[in-house]
PDB file of N, CA and C in Angstrom:
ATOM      1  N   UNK A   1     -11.775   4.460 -47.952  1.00  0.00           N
ATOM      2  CA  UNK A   1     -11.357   5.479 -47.028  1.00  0.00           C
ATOM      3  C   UNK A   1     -12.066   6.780 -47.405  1.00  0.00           C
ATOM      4  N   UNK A   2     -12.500   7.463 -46.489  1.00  0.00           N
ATOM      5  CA  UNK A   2     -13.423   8.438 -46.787  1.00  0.00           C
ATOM      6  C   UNK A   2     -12.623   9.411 -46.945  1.00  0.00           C
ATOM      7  N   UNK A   3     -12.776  10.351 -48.062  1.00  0.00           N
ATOM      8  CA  UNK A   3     -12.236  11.854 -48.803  1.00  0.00           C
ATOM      9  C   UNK A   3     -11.280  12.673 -47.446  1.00  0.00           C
ATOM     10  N   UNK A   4     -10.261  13.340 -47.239  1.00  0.00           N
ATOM     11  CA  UNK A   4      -9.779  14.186 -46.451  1.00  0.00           C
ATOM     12  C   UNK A   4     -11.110  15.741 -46.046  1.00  0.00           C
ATOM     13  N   UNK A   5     -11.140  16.479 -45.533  1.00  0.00           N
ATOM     14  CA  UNK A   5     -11.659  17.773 -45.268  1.00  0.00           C
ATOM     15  C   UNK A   5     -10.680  18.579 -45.841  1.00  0.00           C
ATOM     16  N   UNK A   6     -11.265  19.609 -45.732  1.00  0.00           N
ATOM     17  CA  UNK A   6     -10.633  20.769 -46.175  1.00  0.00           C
ATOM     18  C   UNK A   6      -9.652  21.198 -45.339  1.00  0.00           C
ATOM     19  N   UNK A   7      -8.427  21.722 -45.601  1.00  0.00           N
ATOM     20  CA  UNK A   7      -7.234  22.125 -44.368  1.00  0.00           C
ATOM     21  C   UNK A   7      -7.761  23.251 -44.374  1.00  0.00           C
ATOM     22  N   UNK A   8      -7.284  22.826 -42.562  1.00  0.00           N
ATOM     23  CA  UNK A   8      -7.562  24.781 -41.760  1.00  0.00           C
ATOM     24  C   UNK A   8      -6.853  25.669 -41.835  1.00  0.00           C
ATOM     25  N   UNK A   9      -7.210  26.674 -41.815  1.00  0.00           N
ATOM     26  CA  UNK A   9      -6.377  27.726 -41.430  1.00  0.00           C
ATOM     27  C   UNK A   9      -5.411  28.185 -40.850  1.00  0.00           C
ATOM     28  N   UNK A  10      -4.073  28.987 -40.789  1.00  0.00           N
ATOM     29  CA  UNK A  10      -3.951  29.043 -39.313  1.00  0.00           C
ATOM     30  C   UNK A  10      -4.535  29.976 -38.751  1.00  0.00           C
ATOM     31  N   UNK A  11      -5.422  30.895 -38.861  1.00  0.00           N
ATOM     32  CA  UNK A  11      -6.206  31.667 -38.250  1.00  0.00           C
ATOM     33  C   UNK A  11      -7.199  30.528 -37.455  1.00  0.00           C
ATOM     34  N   UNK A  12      -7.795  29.660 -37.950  1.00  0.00           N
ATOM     35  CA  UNK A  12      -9.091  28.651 -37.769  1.00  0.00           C
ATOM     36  C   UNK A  12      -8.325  27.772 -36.595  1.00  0.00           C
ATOM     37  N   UNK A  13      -6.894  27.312 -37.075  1.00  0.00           N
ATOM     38  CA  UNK A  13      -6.578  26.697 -35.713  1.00  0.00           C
ATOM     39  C   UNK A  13      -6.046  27.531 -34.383  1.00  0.00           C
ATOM     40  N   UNK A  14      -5.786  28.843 -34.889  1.00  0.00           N
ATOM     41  CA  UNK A  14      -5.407  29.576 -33.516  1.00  0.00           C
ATOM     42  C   UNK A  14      -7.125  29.995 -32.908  1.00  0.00           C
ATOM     43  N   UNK A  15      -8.011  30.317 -33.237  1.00  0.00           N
ATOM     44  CA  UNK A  15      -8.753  30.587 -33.122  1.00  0.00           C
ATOM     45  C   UNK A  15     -10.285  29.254 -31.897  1.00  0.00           C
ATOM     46  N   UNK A  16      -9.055  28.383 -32.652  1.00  0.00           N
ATOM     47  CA  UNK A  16      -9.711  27.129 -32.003  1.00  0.00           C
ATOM     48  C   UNK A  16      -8.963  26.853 -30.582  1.00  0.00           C
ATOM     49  N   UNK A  17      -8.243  26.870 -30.808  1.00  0.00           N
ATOM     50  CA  UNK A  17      -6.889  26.887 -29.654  1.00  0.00           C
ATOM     51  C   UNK A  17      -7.178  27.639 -28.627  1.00  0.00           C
ATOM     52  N   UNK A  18      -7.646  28.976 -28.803  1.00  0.00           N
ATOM     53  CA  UNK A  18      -7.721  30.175 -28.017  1.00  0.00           C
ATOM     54  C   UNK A  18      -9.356  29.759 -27.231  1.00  0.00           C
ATOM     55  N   UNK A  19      -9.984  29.356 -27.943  1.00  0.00           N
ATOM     56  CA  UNK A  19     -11.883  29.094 -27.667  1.00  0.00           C
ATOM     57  C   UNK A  19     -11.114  27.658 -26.637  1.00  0.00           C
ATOM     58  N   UNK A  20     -10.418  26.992 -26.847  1.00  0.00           N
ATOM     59  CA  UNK A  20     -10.288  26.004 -25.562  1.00  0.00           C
ATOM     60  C   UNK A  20     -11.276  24.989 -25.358  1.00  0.00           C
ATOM     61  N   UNK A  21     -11.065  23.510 -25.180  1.00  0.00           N
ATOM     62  CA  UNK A  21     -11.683  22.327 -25.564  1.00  0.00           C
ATOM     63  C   UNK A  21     -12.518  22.440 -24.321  1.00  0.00           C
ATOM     64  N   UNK A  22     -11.685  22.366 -23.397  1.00  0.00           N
ATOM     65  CA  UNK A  22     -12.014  22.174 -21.688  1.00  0.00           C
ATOM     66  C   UNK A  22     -12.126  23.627 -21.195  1.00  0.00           C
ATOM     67  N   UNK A  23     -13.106  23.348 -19.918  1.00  0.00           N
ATOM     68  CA  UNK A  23     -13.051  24.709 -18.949  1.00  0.00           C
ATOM     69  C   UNK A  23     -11.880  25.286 -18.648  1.00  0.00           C
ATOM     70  N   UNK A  24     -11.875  24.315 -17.681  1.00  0.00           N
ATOM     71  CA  UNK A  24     -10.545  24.180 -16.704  1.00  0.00           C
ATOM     72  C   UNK A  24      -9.970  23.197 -16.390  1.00  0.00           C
ATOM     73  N   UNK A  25      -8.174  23.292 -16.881  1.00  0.00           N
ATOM     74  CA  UNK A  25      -7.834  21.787 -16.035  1.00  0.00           C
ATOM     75  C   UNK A  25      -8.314  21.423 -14.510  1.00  0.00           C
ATOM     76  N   UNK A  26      -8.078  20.148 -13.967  1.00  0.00           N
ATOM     77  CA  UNK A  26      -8.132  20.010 -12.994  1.00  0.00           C
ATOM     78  C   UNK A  26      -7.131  20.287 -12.132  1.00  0.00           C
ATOM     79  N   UNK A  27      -7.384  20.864 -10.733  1.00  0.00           N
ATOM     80  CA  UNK A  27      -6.163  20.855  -9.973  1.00  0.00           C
ATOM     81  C   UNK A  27      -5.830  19.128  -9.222  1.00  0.00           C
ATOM     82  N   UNK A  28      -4.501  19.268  -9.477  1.00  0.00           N
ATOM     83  CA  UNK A  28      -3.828  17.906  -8.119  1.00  0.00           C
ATOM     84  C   UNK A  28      -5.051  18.333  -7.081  1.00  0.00           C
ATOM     85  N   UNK A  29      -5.069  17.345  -6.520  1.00  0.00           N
ATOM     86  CA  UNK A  29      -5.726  17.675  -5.218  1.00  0.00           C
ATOM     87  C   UNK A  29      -4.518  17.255  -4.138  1.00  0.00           C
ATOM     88  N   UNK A  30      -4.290  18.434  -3.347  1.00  0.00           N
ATOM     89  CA  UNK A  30      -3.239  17.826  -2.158  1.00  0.00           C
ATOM     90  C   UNK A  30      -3.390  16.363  -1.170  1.00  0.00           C
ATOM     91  N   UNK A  31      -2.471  15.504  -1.060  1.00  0.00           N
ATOM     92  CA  UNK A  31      -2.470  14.604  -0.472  1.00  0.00           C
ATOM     93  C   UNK A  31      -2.745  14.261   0.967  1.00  0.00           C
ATOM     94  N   UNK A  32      -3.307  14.012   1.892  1.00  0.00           N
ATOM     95  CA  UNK A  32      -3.359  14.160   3.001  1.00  0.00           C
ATOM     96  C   UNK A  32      -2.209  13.359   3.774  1.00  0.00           C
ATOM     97  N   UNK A  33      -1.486  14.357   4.500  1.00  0.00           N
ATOM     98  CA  UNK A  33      -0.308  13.868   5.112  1.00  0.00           C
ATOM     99  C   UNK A  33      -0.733  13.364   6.170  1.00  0.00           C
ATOM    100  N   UNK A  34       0.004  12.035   6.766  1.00  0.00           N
ATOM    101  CA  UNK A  34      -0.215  11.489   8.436  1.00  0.00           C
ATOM    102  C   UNK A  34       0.918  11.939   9.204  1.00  0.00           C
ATOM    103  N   UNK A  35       0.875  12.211   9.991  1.00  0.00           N
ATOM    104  CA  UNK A  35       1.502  13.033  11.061  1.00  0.00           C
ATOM    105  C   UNK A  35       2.478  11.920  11.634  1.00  0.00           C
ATOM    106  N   UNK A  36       3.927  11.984  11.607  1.00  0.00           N
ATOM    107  CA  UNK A  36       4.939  10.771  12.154  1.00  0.00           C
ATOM    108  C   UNK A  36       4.486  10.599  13.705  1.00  0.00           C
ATOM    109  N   UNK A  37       4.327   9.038  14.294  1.00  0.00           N
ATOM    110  CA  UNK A  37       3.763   8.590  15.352  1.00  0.00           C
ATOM    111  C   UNK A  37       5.593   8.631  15.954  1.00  0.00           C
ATOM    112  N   UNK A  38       4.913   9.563  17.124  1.00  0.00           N
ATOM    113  CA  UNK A  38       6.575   9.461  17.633  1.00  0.00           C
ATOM    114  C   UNK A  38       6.329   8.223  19.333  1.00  0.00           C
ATOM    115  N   UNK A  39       6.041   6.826  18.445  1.00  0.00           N
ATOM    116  CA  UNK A  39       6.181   5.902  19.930  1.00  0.00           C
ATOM    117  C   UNK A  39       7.756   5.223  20.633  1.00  0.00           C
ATOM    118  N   UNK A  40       7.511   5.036  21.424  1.00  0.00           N
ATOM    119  CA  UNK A  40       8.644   4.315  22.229  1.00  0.00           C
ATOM    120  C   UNK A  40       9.236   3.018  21.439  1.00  0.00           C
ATOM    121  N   UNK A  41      10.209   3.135  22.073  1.00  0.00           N
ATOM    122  CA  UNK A  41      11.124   1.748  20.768  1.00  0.00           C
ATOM    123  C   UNK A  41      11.407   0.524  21.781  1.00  0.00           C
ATOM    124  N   UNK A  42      11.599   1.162  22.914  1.00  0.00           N
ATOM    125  CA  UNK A  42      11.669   0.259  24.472  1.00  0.00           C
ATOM    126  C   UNK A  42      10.722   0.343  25.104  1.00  0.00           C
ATOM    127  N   UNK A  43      10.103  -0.510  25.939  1.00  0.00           N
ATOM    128  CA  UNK A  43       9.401  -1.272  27.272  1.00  0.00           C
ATOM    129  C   UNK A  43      10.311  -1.136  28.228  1.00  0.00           C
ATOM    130  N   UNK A  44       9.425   0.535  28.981  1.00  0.00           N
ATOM    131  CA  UNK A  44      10.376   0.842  29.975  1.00  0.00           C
ATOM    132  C   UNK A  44       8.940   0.044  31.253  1.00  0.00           C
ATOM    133  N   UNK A  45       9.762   0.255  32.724  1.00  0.00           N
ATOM    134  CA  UNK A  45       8.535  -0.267  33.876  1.00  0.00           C
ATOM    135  C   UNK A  45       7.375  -0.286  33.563  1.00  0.00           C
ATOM    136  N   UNK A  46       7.073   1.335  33.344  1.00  0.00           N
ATOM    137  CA  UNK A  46       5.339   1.913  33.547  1.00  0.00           C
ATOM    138  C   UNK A  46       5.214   0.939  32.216  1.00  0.00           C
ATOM    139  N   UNK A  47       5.288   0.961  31.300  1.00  0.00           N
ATOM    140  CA  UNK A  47       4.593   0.147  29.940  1.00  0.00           C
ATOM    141  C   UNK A  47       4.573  -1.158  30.177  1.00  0.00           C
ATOM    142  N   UNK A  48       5.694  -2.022  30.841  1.00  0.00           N
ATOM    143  CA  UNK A  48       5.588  -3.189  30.835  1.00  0.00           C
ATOM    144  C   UNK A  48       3.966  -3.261  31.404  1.00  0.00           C
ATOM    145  N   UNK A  49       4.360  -2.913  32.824  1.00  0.00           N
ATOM    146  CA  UNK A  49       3.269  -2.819  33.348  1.00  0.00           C
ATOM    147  C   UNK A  49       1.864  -2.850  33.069  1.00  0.00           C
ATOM    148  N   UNK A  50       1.663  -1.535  32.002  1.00  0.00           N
ATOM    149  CA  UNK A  50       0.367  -1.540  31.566  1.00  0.00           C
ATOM    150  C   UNK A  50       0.154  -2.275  30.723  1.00  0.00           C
ATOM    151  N   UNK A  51       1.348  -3.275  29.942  1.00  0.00           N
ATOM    152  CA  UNK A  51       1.189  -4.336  29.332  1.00  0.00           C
ATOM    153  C   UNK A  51       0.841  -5.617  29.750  1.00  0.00           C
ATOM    154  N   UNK A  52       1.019  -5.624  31.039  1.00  0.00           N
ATOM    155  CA  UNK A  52       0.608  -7.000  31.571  1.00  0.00           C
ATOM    156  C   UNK A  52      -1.060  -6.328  32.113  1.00  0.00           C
ATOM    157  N   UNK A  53      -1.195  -5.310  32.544  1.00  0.00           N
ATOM    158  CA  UNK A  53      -1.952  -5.421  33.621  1.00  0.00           C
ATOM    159  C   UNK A  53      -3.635  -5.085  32.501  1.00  0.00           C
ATOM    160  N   UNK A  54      -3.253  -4.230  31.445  1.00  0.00           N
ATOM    161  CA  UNK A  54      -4.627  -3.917  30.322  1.00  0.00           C
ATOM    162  C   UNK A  54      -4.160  -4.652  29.709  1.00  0.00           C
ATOM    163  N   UNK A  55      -3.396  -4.664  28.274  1.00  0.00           N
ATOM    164  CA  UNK A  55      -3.600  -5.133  26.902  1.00  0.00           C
ATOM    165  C   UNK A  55      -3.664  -7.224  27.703  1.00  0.00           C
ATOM    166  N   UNK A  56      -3.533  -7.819  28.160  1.00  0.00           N
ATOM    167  CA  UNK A  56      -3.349  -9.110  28.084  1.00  0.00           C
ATOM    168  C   UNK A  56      -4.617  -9.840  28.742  1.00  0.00           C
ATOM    169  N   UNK A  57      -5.586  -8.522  28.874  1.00  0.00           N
ATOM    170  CA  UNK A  57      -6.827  -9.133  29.552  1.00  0.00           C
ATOM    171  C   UNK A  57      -7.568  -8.964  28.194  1.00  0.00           C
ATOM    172  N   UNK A  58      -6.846  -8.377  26.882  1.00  0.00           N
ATOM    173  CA  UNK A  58      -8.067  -8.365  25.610  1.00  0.00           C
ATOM    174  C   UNK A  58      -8.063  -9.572  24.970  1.00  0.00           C
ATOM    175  N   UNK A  59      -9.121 -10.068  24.215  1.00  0.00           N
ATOM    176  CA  UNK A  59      -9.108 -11.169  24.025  1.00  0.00           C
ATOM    177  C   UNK A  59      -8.466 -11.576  22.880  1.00  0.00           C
ATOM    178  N   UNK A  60      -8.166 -10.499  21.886  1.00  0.00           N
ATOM    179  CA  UNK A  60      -7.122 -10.298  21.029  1.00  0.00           C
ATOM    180  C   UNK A  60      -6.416  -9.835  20.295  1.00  0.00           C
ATOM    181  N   UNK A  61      -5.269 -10.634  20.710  1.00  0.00           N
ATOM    182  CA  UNK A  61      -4.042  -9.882  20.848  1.00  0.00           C
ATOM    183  C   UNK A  61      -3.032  -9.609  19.616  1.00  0.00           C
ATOM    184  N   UNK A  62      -2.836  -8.579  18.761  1.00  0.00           N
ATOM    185  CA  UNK A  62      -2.011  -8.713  17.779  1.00  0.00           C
ATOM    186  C   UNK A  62      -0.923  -7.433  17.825  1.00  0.00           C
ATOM    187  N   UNK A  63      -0.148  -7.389  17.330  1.00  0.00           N
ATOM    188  CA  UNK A  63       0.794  -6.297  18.067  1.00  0.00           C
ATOM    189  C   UNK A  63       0.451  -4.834  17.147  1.00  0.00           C
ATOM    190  N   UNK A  64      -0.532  -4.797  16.237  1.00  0.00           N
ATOM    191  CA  UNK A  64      -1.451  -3.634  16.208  1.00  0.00           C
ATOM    192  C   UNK A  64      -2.074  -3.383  16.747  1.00  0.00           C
ATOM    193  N   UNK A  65      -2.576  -3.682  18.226  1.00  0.00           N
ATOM    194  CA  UNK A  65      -3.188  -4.014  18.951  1.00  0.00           C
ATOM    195  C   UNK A  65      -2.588  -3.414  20.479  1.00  0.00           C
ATOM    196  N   UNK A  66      -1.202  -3.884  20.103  1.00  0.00           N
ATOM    197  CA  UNK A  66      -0.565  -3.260  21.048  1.00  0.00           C
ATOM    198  C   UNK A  66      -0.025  -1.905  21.180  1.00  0.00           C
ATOM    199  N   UNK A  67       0.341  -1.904  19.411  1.00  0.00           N
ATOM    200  CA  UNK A  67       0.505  -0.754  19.025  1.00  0.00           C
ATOM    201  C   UNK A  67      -0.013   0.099  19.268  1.00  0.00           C
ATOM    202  N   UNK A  68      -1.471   0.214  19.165  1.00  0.00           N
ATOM    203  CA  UNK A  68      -2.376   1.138  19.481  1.00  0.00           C
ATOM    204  C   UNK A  68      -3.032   1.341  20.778  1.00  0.00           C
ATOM    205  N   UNK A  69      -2.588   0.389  21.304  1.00  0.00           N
ATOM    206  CA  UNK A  69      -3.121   0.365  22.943  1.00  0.00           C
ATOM    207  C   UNK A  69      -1.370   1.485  23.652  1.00  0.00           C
ATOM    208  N   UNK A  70      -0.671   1.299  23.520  1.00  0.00           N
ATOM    209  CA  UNK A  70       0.460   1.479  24.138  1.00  0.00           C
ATOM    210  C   UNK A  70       1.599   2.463  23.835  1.00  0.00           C
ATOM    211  N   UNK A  71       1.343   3.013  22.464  1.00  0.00           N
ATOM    212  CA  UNK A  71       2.020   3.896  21.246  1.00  0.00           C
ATOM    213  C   UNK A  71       3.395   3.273  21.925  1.00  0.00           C
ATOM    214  N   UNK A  72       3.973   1.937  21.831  1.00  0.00           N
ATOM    215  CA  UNK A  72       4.979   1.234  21.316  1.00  0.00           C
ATOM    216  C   UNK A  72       5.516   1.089  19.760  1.00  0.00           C
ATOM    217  N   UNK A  73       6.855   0.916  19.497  1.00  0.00           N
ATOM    218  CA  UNK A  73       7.413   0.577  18.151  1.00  0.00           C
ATOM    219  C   UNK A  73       6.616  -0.994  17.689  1.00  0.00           C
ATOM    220  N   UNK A  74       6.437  -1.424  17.068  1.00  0.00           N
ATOM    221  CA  UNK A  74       5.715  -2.331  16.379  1.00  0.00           C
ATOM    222  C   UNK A  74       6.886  -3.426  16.376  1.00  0.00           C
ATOM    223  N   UNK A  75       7.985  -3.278  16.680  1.00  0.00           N
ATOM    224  CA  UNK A  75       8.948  -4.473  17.078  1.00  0.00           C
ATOM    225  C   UNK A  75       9.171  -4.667  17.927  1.00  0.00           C
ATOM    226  N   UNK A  76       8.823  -3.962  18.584  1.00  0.00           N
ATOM    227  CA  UNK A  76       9.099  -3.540  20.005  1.00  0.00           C
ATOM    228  C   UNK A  76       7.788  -4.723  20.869  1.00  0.00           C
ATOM    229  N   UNK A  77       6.647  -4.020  20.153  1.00  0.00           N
ATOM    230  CA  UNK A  77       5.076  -5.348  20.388  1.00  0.00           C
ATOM    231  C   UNK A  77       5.902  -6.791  20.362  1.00  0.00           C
ATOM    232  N   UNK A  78       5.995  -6.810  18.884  1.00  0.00           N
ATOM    233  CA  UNK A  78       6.392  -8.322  18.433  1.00  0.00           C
ATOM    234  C   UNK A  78       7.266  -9.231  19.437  1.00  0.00           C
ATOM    235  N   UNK A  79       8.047  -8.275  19.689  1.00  0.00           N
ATOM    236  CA  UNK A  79       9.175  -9.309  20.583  1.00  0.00           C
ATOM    237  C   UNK A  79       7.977  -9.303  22.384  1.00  0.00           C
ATOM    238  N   UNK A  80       7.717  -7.993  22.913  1.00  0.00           N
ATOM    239  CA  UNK A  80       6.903  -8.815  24.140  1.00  0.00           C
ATOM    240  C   UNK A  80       5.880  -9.876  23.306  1.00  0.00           C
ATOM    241  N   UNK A  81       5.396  -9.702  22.547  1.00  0.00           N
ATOM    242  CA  UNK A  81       4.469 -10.813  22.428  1.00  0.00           C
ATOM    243  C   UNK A  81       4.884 -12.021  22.204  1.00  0.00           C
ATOM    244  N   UNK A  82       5.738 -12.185  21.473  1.00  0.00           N
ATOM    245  CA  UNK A  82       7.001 -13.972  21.830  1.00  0.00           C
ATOM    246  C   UNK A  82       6.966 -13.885  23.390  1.00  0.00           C
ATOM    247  N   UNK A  83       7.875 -13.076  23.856  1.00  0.00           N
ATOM    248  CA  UNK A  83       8.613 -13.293  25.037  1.00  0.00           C
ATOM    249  C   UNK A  83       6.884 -14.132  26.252  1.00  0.00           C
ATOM    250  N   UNK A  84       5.837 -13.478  25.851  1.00  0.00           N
ATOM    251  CA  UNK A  84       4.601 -13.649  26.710  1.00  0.00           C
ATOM    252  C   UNK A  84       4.176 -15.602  26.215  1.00  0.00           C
ATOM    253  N   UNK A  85       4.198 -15.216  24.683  1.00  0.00           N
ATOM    254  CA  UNK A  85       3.716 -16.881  24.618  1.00  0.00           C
ATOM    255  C   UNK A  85       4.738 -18.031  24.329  1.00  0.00           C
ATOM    256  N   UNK A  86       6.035 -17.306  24.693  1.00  0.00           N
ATOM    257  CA  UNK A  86       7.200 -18.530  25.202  1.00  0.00           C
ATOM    258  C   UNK A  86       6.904 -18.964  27.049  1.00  0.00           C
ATOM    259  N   UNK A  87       6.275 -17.924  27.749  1.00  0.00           N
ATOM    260  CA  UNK A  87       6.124 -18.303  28.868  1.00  0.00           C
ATOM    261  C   UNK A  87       4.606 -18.845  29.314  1.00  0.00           C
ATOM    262  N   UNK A  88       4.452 -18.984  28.564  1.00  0.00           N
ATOM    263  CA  UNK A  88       2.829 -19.555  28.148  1.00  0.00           C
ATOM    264  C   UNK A  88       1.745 -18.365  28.456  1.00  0.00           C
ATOM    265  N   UNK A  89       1.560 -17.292  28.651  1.00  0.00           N
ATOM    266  CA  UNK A  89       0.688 -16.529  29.136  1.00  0.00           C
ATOM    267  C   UNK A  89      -0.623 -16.599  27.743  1.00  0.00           C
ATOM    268  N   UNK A  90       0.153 -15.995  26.986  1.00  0.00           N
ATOM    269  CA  UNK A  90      -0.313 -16.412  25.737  1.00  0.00           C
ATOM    270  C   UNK A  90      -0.483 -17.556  24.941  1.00  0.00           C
ATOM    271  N   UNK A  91      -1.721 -17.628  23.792  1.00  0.00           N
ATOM    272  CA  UNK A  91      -0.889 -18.882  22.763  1.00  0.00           C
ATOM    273  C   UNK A  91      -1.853 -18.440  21.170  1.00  0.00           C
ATOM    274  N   UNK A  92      -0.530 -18.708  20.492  1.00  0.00           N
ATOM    275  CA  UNK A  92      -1.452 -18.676  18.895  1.00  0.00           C
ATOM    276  C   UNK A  92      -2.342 -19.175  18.535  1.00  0.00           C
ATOM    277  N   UNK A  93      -3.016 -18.395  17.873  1.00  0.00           N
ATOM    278  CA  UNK A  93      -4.470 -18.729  17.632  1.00  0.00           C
ATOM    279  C   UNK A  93      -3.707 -19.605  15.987  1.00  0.00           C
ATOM    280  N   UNK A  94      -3.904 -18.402  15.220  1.00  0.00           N
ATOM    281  CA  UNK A  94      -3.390 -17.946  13.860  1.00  0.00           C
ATOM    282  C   UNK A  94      -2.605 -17.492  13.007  1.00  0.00           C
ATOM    283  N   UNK A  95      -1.543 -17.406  11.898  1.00  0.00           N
ATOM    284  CA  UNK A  95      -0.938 -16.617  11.110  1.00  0.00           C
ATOM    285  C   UNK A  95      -1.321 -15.870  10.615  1.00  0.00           C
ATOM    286  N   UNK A  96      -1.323 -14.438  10.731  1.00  0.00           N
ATOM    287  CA  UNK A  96      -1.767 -13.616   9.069  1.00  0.00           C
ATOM    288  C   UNK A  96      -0.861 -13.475   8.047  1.00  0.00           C
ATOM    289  N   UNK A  97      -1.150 -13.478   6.776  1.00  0.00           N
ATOM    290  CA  UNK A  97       0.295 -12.701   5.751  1.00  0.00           C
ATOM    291  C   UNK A  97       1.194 -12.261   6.696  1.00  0.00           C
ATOM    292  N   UNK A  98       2.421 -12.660   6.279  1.00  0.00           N
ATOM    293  CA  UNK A  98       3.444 -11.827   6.191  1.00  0.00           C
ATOM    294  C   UNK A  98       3.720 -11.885   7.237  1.00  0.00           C
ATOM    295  N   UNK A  99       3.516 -13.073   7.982  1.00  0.00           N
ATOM    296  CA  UNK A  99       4.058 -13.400   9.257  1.00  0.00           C
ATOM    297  C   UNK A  99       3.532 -12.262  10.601  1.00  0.00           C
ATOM    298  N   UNK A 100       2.455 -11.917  10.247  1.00  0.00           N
ATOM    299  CA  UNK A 100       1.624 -11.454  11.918  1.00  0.00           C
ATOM    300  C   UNK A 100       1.002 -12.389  12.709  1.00  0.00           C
ATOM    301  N   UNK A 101       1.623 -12.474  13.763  1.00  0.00           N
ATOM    302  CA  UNK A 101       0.457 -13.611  14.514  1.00  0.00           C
ATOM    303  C   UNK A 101      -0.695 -12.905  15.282  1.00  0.00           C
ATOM    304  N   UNK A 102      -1.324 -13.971  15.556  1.00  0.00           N
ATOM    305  CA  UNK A 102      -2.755 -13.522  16.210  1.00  0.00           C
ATOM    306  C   UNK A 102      -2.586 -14.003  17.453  1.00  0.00           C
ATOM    307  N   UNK A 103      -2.824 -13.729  18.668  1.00  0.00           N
ATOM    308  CA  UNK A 103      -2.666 -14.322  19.829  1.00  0.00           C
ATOM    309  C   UNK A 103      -3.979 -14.249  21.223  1.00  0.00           C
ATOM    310  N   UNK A 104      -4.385 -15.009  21.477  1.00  0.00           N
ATOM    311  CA  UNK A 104      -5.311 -14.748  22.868  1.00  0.00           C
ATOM    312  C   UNK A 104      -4.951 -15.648  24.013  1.00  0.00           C
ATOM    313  N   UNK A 105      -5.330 -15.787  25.174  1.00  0.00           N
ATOM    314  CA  UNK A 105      -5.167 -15.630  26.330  1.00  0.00           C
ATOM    315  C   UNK A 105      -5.055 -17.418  26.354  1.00  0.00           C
ATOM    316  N   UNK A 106      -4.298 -17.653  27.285  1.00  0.00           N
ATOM    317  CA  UNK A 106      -4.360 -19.012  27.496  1.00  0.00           C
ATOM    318  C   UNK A 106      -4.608 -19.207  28.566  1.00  0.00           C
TER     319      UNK A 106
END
């Protein structure tokens, strides 16, 4: 084990202290906030509507999809999109995780 050094000072360690290792800490950098999506929770007429008449001519269909086509609640998607490929309009392609389906035109 190699010999100790000589002990400092406390002049030598205030002195060191004061001279400062680093510039400057870093600042946090502020987080970028997303702005709350204030969509509909119900499928009133006009939406149904534009739900049958745009989103079901895309070729696919996932209820992010709808979401973003329609600024609907995202459960709100899910259930028209059953209700469409219980009546066959639709049909599953695919599963994603976590139980998203994928859907296009039948």
């Amino acid at each position: 084990m190699p010999p100790k050094g000589e002990k400092k000072t406390k002049e030598q360690i205030a002195a060191a202290a004061a001279a400062g290792g680093r510039a400057k800490r870093k600042k946090w950098s502020k987080g970028k906030q997303k702005d709350k999506a204030n969509h509909s929770v119900l499928f009133d007429k006009k939406t149904a509507d534009r739900f049958h008449s745009d989103v079901l001519k895309s070729r696919l269909l996932t209820p992010a999809v709808v979401v973003n086509q329609l600024k609907v609640n995202a459960s709100a998607a899910r259930a028209m999109l059953r209700d469409c490929e219980s009546k066959g309009i639709i049909k599953p392609v695919g599963e994603q995780t976590h139980g998203q389906m994928i859907y296009t035109r039948a």
